[in-house]
Amino acid sequence: MADRQNTNSFTLTNNQTGESVDLPILEGSVGPGVIDVRALYANTGHFTFDPGFGVTGSCKSALTFIDGDEGKLMHGGYSIDELAEKSDFLEVAYLLLNGELPNKAEKEEFDYAITHHTMVHEQLVNFFRGFRRDAHPMAILCGVTGALSAFYHDSTDINDPVQQMVASRRLIAKMPTLAAMAFKYSMGQPFNYPRNDLNYAENFLHMCFSVPTETYEVDPVLADAMDKILILHADHEQNASTSTVRLAGSSGANPFACIAAGIAALWGPAHGGANEAVLTMLDEIGDRSRIPEYINKARDKNDPFRLFGFGHRVYKNFDPRAKVMRDSCHEVLNKLGIKDEPLLDLAMELEEIALKDPYFIEKKLYPNVDFYSGIILKAMGFPTSMFTVLFAVARTVGWISQWKEMIEDPLQRIGRPRQLYTGPTERSYVEMDKR
Ligand code: CMC
């Protein structure tokens, strides 16, 4: 049906009528060009069909680039390995929000602004009290993040660049506070106020693990590891939750509501919920002798089981984040003096067996970012139900940067996909006594 005509356009021919249409190819700065199908319906009367948006570009973006075949991830042109090694989370946040690394003064101003917006309105505490103690912290986070729009009316005008900036900074600053409150609430412990003398990762650990009866010293090893985890999860171009944020935002919804929508999309086990699912799976496998049984389950077409932490829509090679995460995992366990962590041994064995398995080789299924993160988080003292919450804290930076980019994009209009209708054709209403 279609044949490549030249480097900057594509000709699509209807093989019944012989009619053809030329579609321009748009080139990005790196990566494959995209066929611009915007004029397709007007010129052919047809839409495109792409469930799961596997080959559909929904926007232009200058924030993050992924080369899935090479296993490469870059923010603003900087590789994730280099950022994880040399940068810190707030610097990466600045880079994503502004497109450039900050100079010294810009970094100091940004760090100060984020640090000094970490407190939440005291009345938000009442929202937490409305949840059952056994509520999943993602349920709580989803609810209270949406509620922020009821507290910060002065930063919900999406057309005012100052309000956009204030809302972005508020979200980045307050998300760890809300996440830590969700954690404390589930344990029946008092909430901790943020501390301005600590950096972003240190303050988060303080809010999660400090109790009023003892002095809490933040372990620098854990703070470093937390910062790295945040960097690795900061953004990942147009994934399900980011696309959800953009779609919600395309209708003009305020940024707090959009981020709440992103949190909901992240929760699923195919996306951010996979880090929790990996640990549940490793617990269930329990012993290396049972690995083959689970590999077989993953291969079985009639079994819905999937090996969590494996596979990715875009990466058909190692997820570069998984490599950094695995190294960091060893580092943290070593520094904490945890010599034998049965779950890590099991994970490494599972990885080794899966990577040699013909099914995983054929389908190009490699460990993703979620495979090792849970083991580090567990060693830090987080329960599994908090893993996806931590992902949400980090990804808030990506979500809000992508939201801002969308709002500023002159091409932006409400997201509204089409469909292939397969239901009944028009028919007359049937009265109840005749059905
Ligand atoms: N275990 C077993 N088989 C798998 C797996 C897996 N983890 N992942 C993919 N496959 C198979 C799948 O059954 C399909 O087989 P077939 O061609 O015979 O139908 C083939 O590989 C392609 O998979 P797909 O579902 O069409 O691929 P997708 O791009 O729609 O899904 C994915 C990507 C990440 C949802 C999927 O790989 C998966 O469910 N992985 C486990 C969950 C997970 O670890 N998610 C975290 C992703 S990374 C972090 C994030 O995005 O938040």
Short mmCIF file of C-alpha atoms and ligand atoms in Angstrom, two decimals:
data_model
loop_
_atom_site.label_atom_id
_atom_site.label_comp_id
_atom_site.label_asym_id
_atom_site.label_seq_id
_atom_site.Cartn_x
_atom_site.Cartn_y
_atom_site.Cartn_z
CA MET A 1 0.00 0.00 0.00
CA ALA A 2 2.70 2.47 0.94
CA ASP A 3 6.12 2.99 -0.58
CA ARG A 4 8.94 5.32 0.37
CA GLN A 5 9.33 7.91 -2.38
CA ASN A 6 12.10 10.16 -1.16
CA THR A 7 13.67 11.30 2.04
CA ASN A 8 11.19 14.00 2.91
CA SER A 9 7.81 12.68 1.85
CA PHE A 10 5.93 9.44 1.76
CA THR A 11 3.42 8.42 -0.89
CA LEU A 12 0.38 6.45 0.20
CA THR A 13 -1.54 4.77 -2.61
CA ASN A 14 -5.00 3.25 -2.47
CA ASN A 15 -4.53 -0.05 -4.28
CA GLN A 16 -8.18 -0.12 -5.45
CA THR A 17 -8.68 3.39 -6.81
CA GLY A 18 -5.04 4.13 -7.59
CA GLU A 19 -5.37 7.50 -5.86
CA SER A 20 -2.29 8.58 -3.99
CA VAL A 21 -1.38 11.19 -1.44
CA ASP A 22 1.99 12.66 -0.53
CA LEU A 23 2.68 12.86 3.19
CA PRO A 24 5.57 15.01 4.42
CA ILE A 25 8.22 13.50 6.66
CA LEU A 26 9.16 15.67 9.62
CA GLU A 27 12.70 15.27 10.91
CA GLY A 28 13.63 15.71 14.55
CA SER A 29 17.13 16.55 15.78
CA VAL A 30 17.93 12.85 16.20
CA GLY A 31 16.00 9.61 15.75
CA PRO A 32 13.64 8.49 13.00
CA GLY A 33 11.58 11.06 11.11
CA VAL A 34 7.79 10.95 11.45
CA ILE A 35 5.17 10.88 8.71
CA ASP A 36 2.91 13.90 9.12
CA VAL A 37 -0.61 12.49 8.70
CA ARG A 38 -2.51 15.60 9.76
CA ALA A 39 -3.93 16.13 6.26
CA LEU A 40 -4.78 12.43 5.78
CA TYR A 41 -8.52 12.59 6.48
CA ALA A 42 -9.00 15.74 4.43
CA ASN A 43 -7.13 14.18 1.49
CA THR A 44 -8.25 10.53 1.70
CA GLY A 45 -11.30 10.30 3.99
CA HIS A 46 -9.39 7.86 6.23
CA PHE A 47 -8.00 7.94 9.75
CA THR A 48 -5.02 5.94 11.04
CA PHE A 49 -5.42 2.96 13.38
CA ASP A 50 -2.80 2.43 16.09
CA PRO A 51 -4.09 0.93 19.37
CA GLY A 52 -1.60 1.60 22.16
CA PHE A 53 -0.05 4.40 20.03
CA GLY A 54 2.93 2.14 19.22
CA VAL A 55 3.94 4.16 16.13
CA THR A 56 2.14 7.44 16.71
CA GLY A 57 3.94 10.64 17.65
CA SER A 58 1.49 12.76 19.66
CA CYS A 59 3.62 15.89 20.03
CA LYS A 60 6.94 17.57 19.39
CA SER A 61 9.16 17.55 22.46
CA ALA A 62 12.66 18.78 23.22
CA LEU A 63 12.99 17.28 26.71
CA THR A 64 13.89 13.61 26.52
CA PHE A 65 15.19 11.30 23.81
CA ILE A 66 15.17 7.50 23.88
CA ASP A 67 16.90 5.21 21.40
CA GLY A 68 15.22 1.94 22.28
CA ASP A 69 17.42 -0.22 20.03
CA GLU A 70 20.62 1.16 21.47
CA GLY A 71 19.30 1.33 25.05
CA LYS A 72 19.99 5.06 25.29
CA LEU A 73 18.21 7.76 27.30
CA MET A 74 19.03 11.48 27.29
CA HIS A 75 17.53 14.55 28.93
CA GLY A 76 18.32 17.80 27.12
CA GLY A 77 21.05 15.89 25.25
CA TYR A 78 22.78 14.65 28.43
CA SER A 79 22.93 10.87 28.89
CA ILE A 80 21.18 9.42 31.90
CA ASP A 81 24.39 7.67 33.01
CA GLU A 82 26.24 10.95 33.15
CA LEU A 83 23.39 12.74 34.90
CA ALA A 84 23.07 9.94 37.48
CA GLU A 85 26.80 10.09 38.13
CA LYS A 86 27.46 13.84 38.11
CA SER A 87 24.22 15.73 38.65
CA ASP A 88 21.60 15.91 41.38
CA PHE A 89 17.85 15.58 41.20
CA LEU A 90 17.01 19.27 41.43
CA GLU A 91 19.54 20.07 38.72
CA VAL A 92 17.86 17.49 36.46
CA ALA A 93 14.50 19.04 37.39
CA TYR A 94 15.83 22.46 36.36
CA LEU A 95 17.16 21.00 33.11
CA LEU A 96 13.79 19.46 32.27
CA LEU A 97 11.86 22.60 33.15
CA ASN A 98 14.19 25.04 31.40
CA GLY A 99 16.00 23.05 28.71
CA GLU A 100 19.49 23.94 29.99
CA LEU A 101 21.60 23.08 33.01
CA PRO A 102 21.53 25.95 35.54
CA ASN A 103 24.54 28.13 36.30
CA LYS A 104 25.54 28.50 39.96
CA ALA A 105 23.18 31.41 40.72
CA GLU A 106 20.26 29.77 38.91
CA LYS A 107 20.84 26.52 40.76
CA GLU A 108 20.95 28.26 44.12
CA GLU A 109 17.76 30.19 43.39
CA PHE A 110 15.97 27.02 42.23
CA ASP A 111 17.10 24.92 45.19
CA TYR A 112 16.06 27.69 47.57
CA ALA A 113 12.64 28.08 45.95
CA ILE A 114 11.91 24.33 46.01
CA THR A 115 13.18 23.95 49.57
CA HIS A 116 11.01 26.85 50.74
CA HIS A 117 7.80 25.53 49.20
CA THR A 118 7.81 22.07 50.75
CA MET A 119 5.18 22.73 53.43
CA VAL A 120 1.57 21.99 52.53
CA HIS A 121 -1.52 23.86 53.70
CA GLU A 122 -2.25 22.61 57.21
CA GLN A 123 -5.87 21.90 56.30
CA LEU A 124 -4.69 19.19 53.88
CA VAL A 125 -4.13 17.06 56.97
CA ASN A 126 -7.92 16.71 57.14
CA PHE A 127 -7.91 15.01 53.76
CA PHE A 128 -5.54 12.35 55.03
CA ARG A 129 -7.75 11.70 58.04
CA GLY A 130 -10.60 10.83 55.67
CA PHE A 131 -8.73 7.80 54.35
CA ARG A 132 -8.74 4.39 56.00
CA ARG A 133 -5.39 3.54 57.58
CA ASP A 134 -5.01 0.57 55.26
CA ALA A 135 -5.58 2.66 52.12
CA HIS A 136 -2.91 2.13 49.46
CA PRO A 137 -0.58 5.18 49.55
CA MET A 138 -1.08 5.61 45.78
CA ALA A 139 -4.83 6.02 46.42
CA ILE A 140 -4.04 8.68 49.01
CA LEU A 141 -1.49 10.43 46.80
CA CYS A 142 -3.91 10.52 43.89
CA GLY A 143 -6.60 12.10 46.05
CA VAL A 144 -4.53 14.67 47.89
CA THR A 145 -2.64 15.78 44.77
CA GLY A 146 -5.95 16.49 43.03
CA ALA A 147 -7.01 18.37 46.16
CA LEU A 148 -4.05 20.77 45.81
CA SER A 149 -6.03 22.67 43.17
CA ALA A 150 -8.55 23.47 45.91
CA PHE A 151 -5.79 25.02 48.03
CA TYR A 152 -3.60 26.92 45.59
CA HIS A 153 -6.08 28.92 43.51
CA ASP A 154 -3.44 31.53 42.82
CA SER A 155 -1.51 29.13 40.56
CA THR A 156 -4.23 27.49 38.49
CA ASP A 157 -4.43 29.99 35.62
CA ILE A 158 -2.68 28.01 32.91
CA ASN A 159 -2.33 31.03 30.64
CA ASP A 160 -0.26 33.02 33.11
CA PRO A 161 3.46 32.08 32.81
CA VAL A 162 4.14 33.18 36.40
CA GLN A 163 1.34 30.96 37.74
CA GLN A 164 2.62 28.09 35.56
CA MET A 165 6.03 28.49 37.13
CA VAL A 166 4.65 28.75 40.67
CA ALA A 167 2.45 25.65 40.19
CA SER A 168 5.42 23.68 38.75
CA ARG A 169 7.64 24.56 41.68
CA ARG A 170 4.88 23.91 44.21
CA LEU A 171 4.27 20.45 42.78
CA ILE A 172 7.96 19.49 42.75
CA ALA A 173 8.40 20.86 46.27
CA LYS A 174 5.25 19.44 47.88
CA MET A 175 5.08 15.99 46.32
CA PRO A 176 7.68 14.45 48.71
CA THR A 177 5.78 15.98 51.64
CA LEU A 178 2.50 14.43 50.48
CA ALA A 179 4.20 11.09 49.75
CA ALA A 180 5.82 11.01 53.20
CA MET A 181 2.48 11.93 54.80
CA ALA A 182 0.78 9.04 52.97
CA PHE A 183 3.51 6.73 54.34
CA LYS A 184 3.25 8.03 57.90
CA TYR A 185 -0.54 7.88 57.81
CA SER A 186 -0.51 4.22 56.78
CA MET A 187 1.72 3.44 59.77
CA GLY A 188 -0.28 5.49 62.26
CA GLN A 189 2.74 7.71 62.96
CA PRO A 190 2.65 11.52 63.25
CA PHE A 191 3.45 13.57 60.16
CA ASN A 192 6.87 15.23 60.01
CA TYR A 193 7.24 18.79 58.80
CA PRO A 194 9.90 19.33 56.13
CA ARG A 195 13.34 20.65 57.15
CA ASN A 196 14.89 23.49 55.17
CA ASP A 197 18.45 22.61 56.20
CA LEU A 198 18.28 19.34 54.25
CA ASN A 199 18.50 18.76 50.53
CA TYR A 200 15.61 17.25 48.54
CA ALA A 201 16.48 13.57 49.03
CA GLU A 202 17.62 14.02 52.64
CA ASN A 203 14.46 15.91 53.54
CA PHE A 204 12.32 13.19 51.98
CA LEU A 205 14.06 10.49 54.03
CA HIS A 206 13.68 12.65 57.15
CA MET A 207 9.94 13.10 56.55
CA CYS A 208 9.53 9.35 55.99
CA PHE A 209 11.71 7.88 58.72
CA SER A 210 12.08 10.42 61.50
CA VAL A 211 9.94 9.94 64.63
CA PRO A 212 9.43 12.57 67.37
CA THR A 213 10.94 10.38 70.08
CA GLU A 214 14.40 10.13 68.52
CA THR A 215 16.96 12.25 66.71
CA TYR A 216 17.13 11.19 63.09
CA GLU A 217 20.45 11.35 61.27
CA VAL A 218 20.10 11.06 57.50
CA ASP A 219 22.46 8.37 56.19
CA PRO A 220 24.42 10.02 53.33
CA VAL A 221 24.63 6.70 51.48
CA LEU A 222 20.87 6.36 51.49
CA ALA A 223 20.38 10.02 50.58
CA ASP A 224 22.73 9.60 47.59
CA ALA A 225 20.94 6.44 46.49
CA MET A 226 17.56 8.15 46.86
CA ASP A 227 18.77 11.09 44.77
CA LYS A 228 19.93 8.67 42.07
CA ILE A 229 16.60 6.83 42.10
CA LEU A 230 14.83 10.17 41.67
CA ILE A 231 17.09 11.13 38.73
CA LEU A 232 16.53 7.77 37.02
CA HIS A 233 12.76 8.18 37.21
CA ALA A 234 12.54 11.91 36.42
CA ASP A 235 11.23 11.71 32.85
CA HIS A 236 10.75 9.17 30.08
CA GLU A 237 9.12 11.03 27.17
CA GLN A 238 5.58 10.08 26.10
CA ASN A 239 4.85 7.07 28.36
CA ALA A 240 1.31 6.28 29.59
CA SER A 241 1.27 8.60 32.61
CA THR A 242 2.96 11.50 30.80
CA SER A 243 0.57 11.16 27.88
CA THR A 244 -2.27 11.15 30.42
CA VAL A 245 -0.97 14.39 31.93
CA ARG A 246 -0.71 15.96 28.48
CA LEU A 247 -4.17 14.74 27.47
CA ALA A 248 -5.77 16.03 30.67
CA GLY A 249 -3.87 19.30 30.26
CA SER A 250 -4.90 19.67 26.63
CA SER A 251 -8.45 20.40 27.76
CA GLY A 252 -7.18 23.31 29.87
CA ALA A 253 -7.39 21.50 33.22
CA ASN A 254 -5.20 22.98 35.96
CA PRO A 255 -1.76 21.43 36.57
CA PHE A 256 -2.61 19.91 39.97
CA ALA A 257 -5.55 18.02 38.45
CA CYS A 258 -3.36 16.90 35.52
CA ILE A 259 -0.65 15.51 37.80
CA ALA A 260 -3.32 13.64 39.81
CA ALA A 261 -4.41 12.05 36.51
CA GLY A 262 -0.78 11.09 35.82
CA ILE A 263 -0.49 9.45 39.24
CA ALA A 264 -3.57 7.33 38.46
CA ALA A 265 -2.06 6.19 35.16
CA LEU A 266 1.28 5.42 36.78
CA TRP A 267 -0.29 3.12 39.37
CA GLY A 268 -0.91 0.17 37.01
CA PRO A 269 1.47 -2.82 37.15
CA ALA A 270 2.33 -2.48 33.45
CA HIS A 271 3.75 0.99 34.23
CA GLY A 272 5.00 2.40 37.56
CA GLY A 273 3.24 -0.26 39.61
CA ALA A 274 5.77 -2.76 38.24
CA ASN A 275 8.33 -1.97 40.98
CA GLU A 276 5.86 -3.16 43.60
CA ALA A 277 4.86 -6.13 41.43
CA VAL A 278 8.53 -7.21 41.05
CA LEU A 279 8.99 -7.58 44.79
CA THR A 280 5.66 -9.38 45.19
CA MET A 281 6.75 -11.71 42.38
CA LEU A 282 10.20 -12.35 43.89
CA ASP A 283 8.55 -13.10 47.24
CA GLU A 284 6.19 -15.49 45.52
CA ILE A 285 9.00 -17.27 43.64
CA GLY A 286 10.77 -17.54 46.99
CA ASP A 287 13.58 -19.84 45.92
CA ARG A 288 15.88 -20.15 42.89
CA SER A 289 14.66 -23.72 42.32
CA ARG A 290 11.29 -22.29 41.33
CA ILE A 291 12.65 -19.84 38.70
CA PRO A 292 12.16 -22.24 35.76
CA GLU A 293 8.51 -22.67 36.75
CA TYR A 294 7.98 -18.90 36.58
CA ILE A 295 9.91 -18.54 33.33
CA ASN A 296 7.58 -21.18 31.88
CA LYS A 297 4.55 -19.31 33.17
CA ALA A 298 5.84 -16.12 31.52
CA ARG A 299 6.29 -17.99 28.22
CA ASP A 300 2.87 -19.64 28.35
CA LYS A 301 0.43 -17.83 26.02
CA ASN A 302 -2.51 -19.14 28.07
CA ASP A 303 -1.15 -17.80 31.34
CA PRO A 304 -1.63 -14.04 31.94
CA PHE A 305 1.51 -13.99 34.14
CA ARG A 306 4.32 -11.70 32.99
CA LEU A 307 7.78 -11.42 34.41
CA PHE A 308 7.52 -8.03 36.10
CA GLY A 309 10.49 -5.75 35.61
CA PHE A 310 11.10 -7.23 32.15
CA GLY A 311 10.22 -5.80 28.75
CA HIS A 312 9.52 -2.32 27.53
CA ARG A 313 7.52 -0.73 24.74
CA VAL A 314 10.51 1.27 23.53
CA TYR A 315 13.66 -0.47 24.80
CA LYS A 316 14.54 -3.54 22.76
CA ASN A 317 17.88 -3.64 24.49
CA PHE A 318 18.94 -3.07 28.10
CA ASP A 319 17.03 -0.24 29.80
CA PRO A 320 19.99 2.07 30.63
CA ARG A 321 18.27 2.99 33.91
CA ALA A 322 18.25 -0.68 34.96
CA LYS A 323 22.05 -0.85 34.62
CA VAL A 324 22.59 2.17 36.88
CA MET A 325 19.97 0.83 39.28
CA ARG A 326 21.65 -2.58 39.51
CA ASP A 327 25.03 -1.01 40.32
CA SER A 328 23.44 1.30 42.85
CA CYS A 329 21.64 -1.66 44.41
CA HIS A 330 24.93 -3.49 45.04
CA GLU A 331 26.49 -0.28 46.36
CA VAL A 332 23.66 0.38 48.82
CA LEU A 333 23.54 -3.17 50.13
CA ASN A 334 27.33 -3.21 50.53
CA LYS A 335 27.41 0.11 52.33
CA LEU A 336 24.55 -0.94 54.58
CA GLY A 337 26.52 -4.08 55.37
CA ILE A 338 23.80 -6.34 53.98
CA LYS A 339 25.95 -9.25 52.80
CA ASP A 340 23.23 -11.71 51.92
CA GLU A 341 20.05 -10.35 50.49
CA PRO A 342 18.15 -13.38 49.25
CA LEU A 343 15.89 -11.24 47.06
CA LEU A 344 18.89 -9.70 45.28
CA ASP A 345 20.42 -13.14 44.73
CA LEU A 346 17.11 -14.36 43.39
CA ALA A 347 16.74 -11.31 41.14
CA MET A 348 20.25 -11.76 39.70
CA GLU A 349 19.65 -15.44 39.06
CA LEU A 350 16.29 -14.69 37.45
CA GLU A 351 17.88 -12.03 35.25
CA GLU A 352 20.65 -14.41 34.17
CA ILE A 353 18.24 -17.22 33.30
CA ALA A 354 15.77 -14.95 31.51
CA LEU A 355 18.50 -13.27 29.44
CA LYS A 356 19.60 -16.67 28.12
CA ASP A 357 16.08 -17.91 27.50
CA PRO A 358 15.08 -18.16 23.79
CA TYR A 359 11.62 -16.65 24.46
CA PHE A 360 13.09 -13.54 26.12
CA ILE A 361 15.83 -13.28 23.48
CA GLU A 362 13.37 -13.57 20.60
CA LYS A 363 11.00 -10.97 22.09
CA LYS A 364 13.90 -8.71 23.14
CA LEU A 365 12.80 -8.62 26.76
CA TYR A 366 15.44 -7.06 29.00
CA PRO A 367 15.28 -5.90 32.63
CA ASN A 368 13.71 -2.46 32.95
CA VAL A 369 14.13 0.27 35.58
CA ASP A 370 11.68 -1.41 37.94
CA PHE A 371 13.60 -4.67 38.21
CA TYR A 372 16.16 -3.53 40.78
CA SER A 373 14.66 -0.38 42.29
CA GLY A 374 12.40 -2.27 44.71
CA ILE A 375 15.35 -4.10 46.27
CA ILE A 376 17.10 -0.82 47.09
CA LEU A 377 13.89 0.72 48.41
CA LYS A 378 13.25 -2.32 50.57
CA ALA A 379 16.78 -2.10 51.99
CA MET A 380 16.10 1.56 52.82
CA GLY A 381 13.08 0.53 54.86
CA PHE A 382 10.20 1.33 52.49
CA PRO A 383 7.30 -1.12 52.33
CA THR A 384 6.41 -2.35 48.81
CA SER A 385 3.23 -0.24 48.75
CA MET A 386 5.42 2.90 48.78
CA PHE A 387 7.52 1.97 45.73
CA THR A 388 5.21 3.44 43.10
CA VAL A 389 4.68 6.51 45.29
CA LEU A 390 8.43 7.16 45.07
CA PHE A 391 8.24 6.80 41.31
CA ALA A 392 5.44 9.42 41.33
CA VAL A 393 7.54 11.84 43.40
CA ALA A 394 10.33 11.68 40.84
CA ARG A 395 8.14 11.64 37.74
CA THR A 396 6.27 14.77 38.88
CA VAL A 397 9.27 16.66 37.47
CA GLY A 398 8.83 15.06 34.04
CA TRP A 399 5.05 15.40 34.08
CA ILE A 400 5.08 19.09 34.93
CA SER A 401 7.88 19.85 32.46
CA GLN A 402 5.97 18.06 29.69
CA TRP A 403 2.76 19.83 30.73
CA LYS A 404 4.53 23.22 30.55
CA GLU A 405 6.05 22.36 27.17
CA MET A 406 2.58 21.45 25.89
CA ILE A 407 0.97 24.65 27.17
CA GLU A 408 3.68 26.72 25.45
CA ASP A 409 3.44 24.77 22.16
CA PRO A 410 1.68 26.78 19.41
CA LEU A 411 0.56 23.45 17.86
CA GLN A 412 -1.23 22.48 21.06
CA ARG A 413 -4.93 21.66 20.82
CA ILE A 414 -7.23 19.36 22.73
CA GLY A 415 -6.18 15.70 22.44
CA ARG A 416 -8.96 13.78 20.74
CA PRO A 417 -8.11 10.42 19.11
CA ARG A 418 -10.42 8.84 16.51
CA GLN A 419 -11.68 5.25 16.43
CA LEU A 420 -12.66 2.39 14.16
CA TYR A 421 -16.35 1.90 14.97
CA THR A 422 -17.38 -1.78 15.05
CA GLY A 423 -20.80 -1.54 16.76
CA PRO A 424 -24.27 -1.93 15.26
CA THR A 425 -25.28 0.25 12.32
CA GLU A 426 -28.29 2.54 12.72
CA ARG A 427 -31.47 0.76 13.85
CA SER A 428 -34.82 1.68 15.36
CA TYR A 429 -35.46 1.74 19.07
CA VAL A 430 -37.16 -1.49 20.28
CA GLU A 431 -39.91 -1.10 22.88
CA MET A 432 -39.35 -3.02 26.14
CA ASP A 433 -42.19 -5.53 25.53
CA LYS A 434 -40.72 -6.44 22.13
CA ARG A 435 -37.14 -7.25 23.31
N1 CMC B 1 6.96 -11.37 30.48
C1 CMC B 1 6.58 -12.25 29.53
N2 CMC B 1 6.26 -11.89 28.27
C2 CMC B 1 6.33 -10.61 27.95
C3 CMC B 1 6.72 -9.62 28.89
C4 CMC B 1 7.06 -10.05 30.20
N3 CMC B 1 7.43 -9.17 31.12
N4 CMC B 1 6.71 -8.40 28.31
C5 CMC B 1 6.31 -8.60 27.04
N5 CMC B 1 6.08 -9.93 26.82
C6 CMC B 1 5.69 -10.54 25.54
C7 CMC B 1 4.22 -10.31 25.27
O1 CMC B 1 3.43 -11.37 25.77
C8 CMC B 1 4.20 -10.22 23.77
O2 CMC B 1 4.21 -11.55 23.26
P1 CMC B 1 3.49 -11.89 21.86
O3 CMC B 1 4.29 -11.18 20.82
O4 CMC B 1 3.60 -13.36 21.78
O5 CMC B 1 2.08 -11.40 21.97
C9 CMC B 1 5.54 -9.59 23.41
O6 CMC B 1 6.41 -9.88 24.51
C10 CMC B 1 5.47 -8.08 23.23
O7 CMC B 1 4.88 -7.54 24.40
P2 CMC B 1 3.73 -6.43 24.38
O8 CMC B 1 2.85 -6.60 25.56
O9 CMC B 1 3.09 -6.39 23.03
O10 CMC B 1 4.63 -5.15 24.55
P3 CMC B 1 4.14 -3.77 25.05
O11 CMC B 1 5.08 -2.78 24.48
O12 CMC B 1 2.69 -3.56 24.78
O13 CMC B 1 4.31 -3.85 26.64
C11 CMC B 1 5.25 -3.76 28.81
C12 CMC B 1 5.40 -3.35 27.33
C13 CMC B 1 6.29 -3.02 29.63
C14 CMC B 1 3.85 -3.34 29.31
C15 CMC B 1 5.43 -5.29 28.94
O14 CMC B 1 6.72 -5.65 28.54
C16 CMC B 1 5.14 -5.78 30.36
O15 CMC B 1 3.97 -6.04 30.70
N6 CMC B 1 6.22 -5.93 31.20
C17 CMC B 1 6.01 -6.29 32.61
C18 CMC B 1 5.58 -5.07 33.41
C19 CMC B 1 6.73 -4.10 33.64
O16 CMC B 1 7.84 -4.48 34.05
N7 CMC B 1 6.44 -2.80 33.42
C20 CMC B 1 7.41 -1.72 33.66
C21 CMC B 1 7.81 -1.02 32.40
S1 CMC B 1 9.22 0.07 32.61
C22 CMC B 1 8.73 1.30 33.69
C23 CMC B 1 7.48 2.03 33.33
O17 CMC B 1 7.09 2.19 32.19
O18 CMC B 1 6.85 2.50 34.27
#
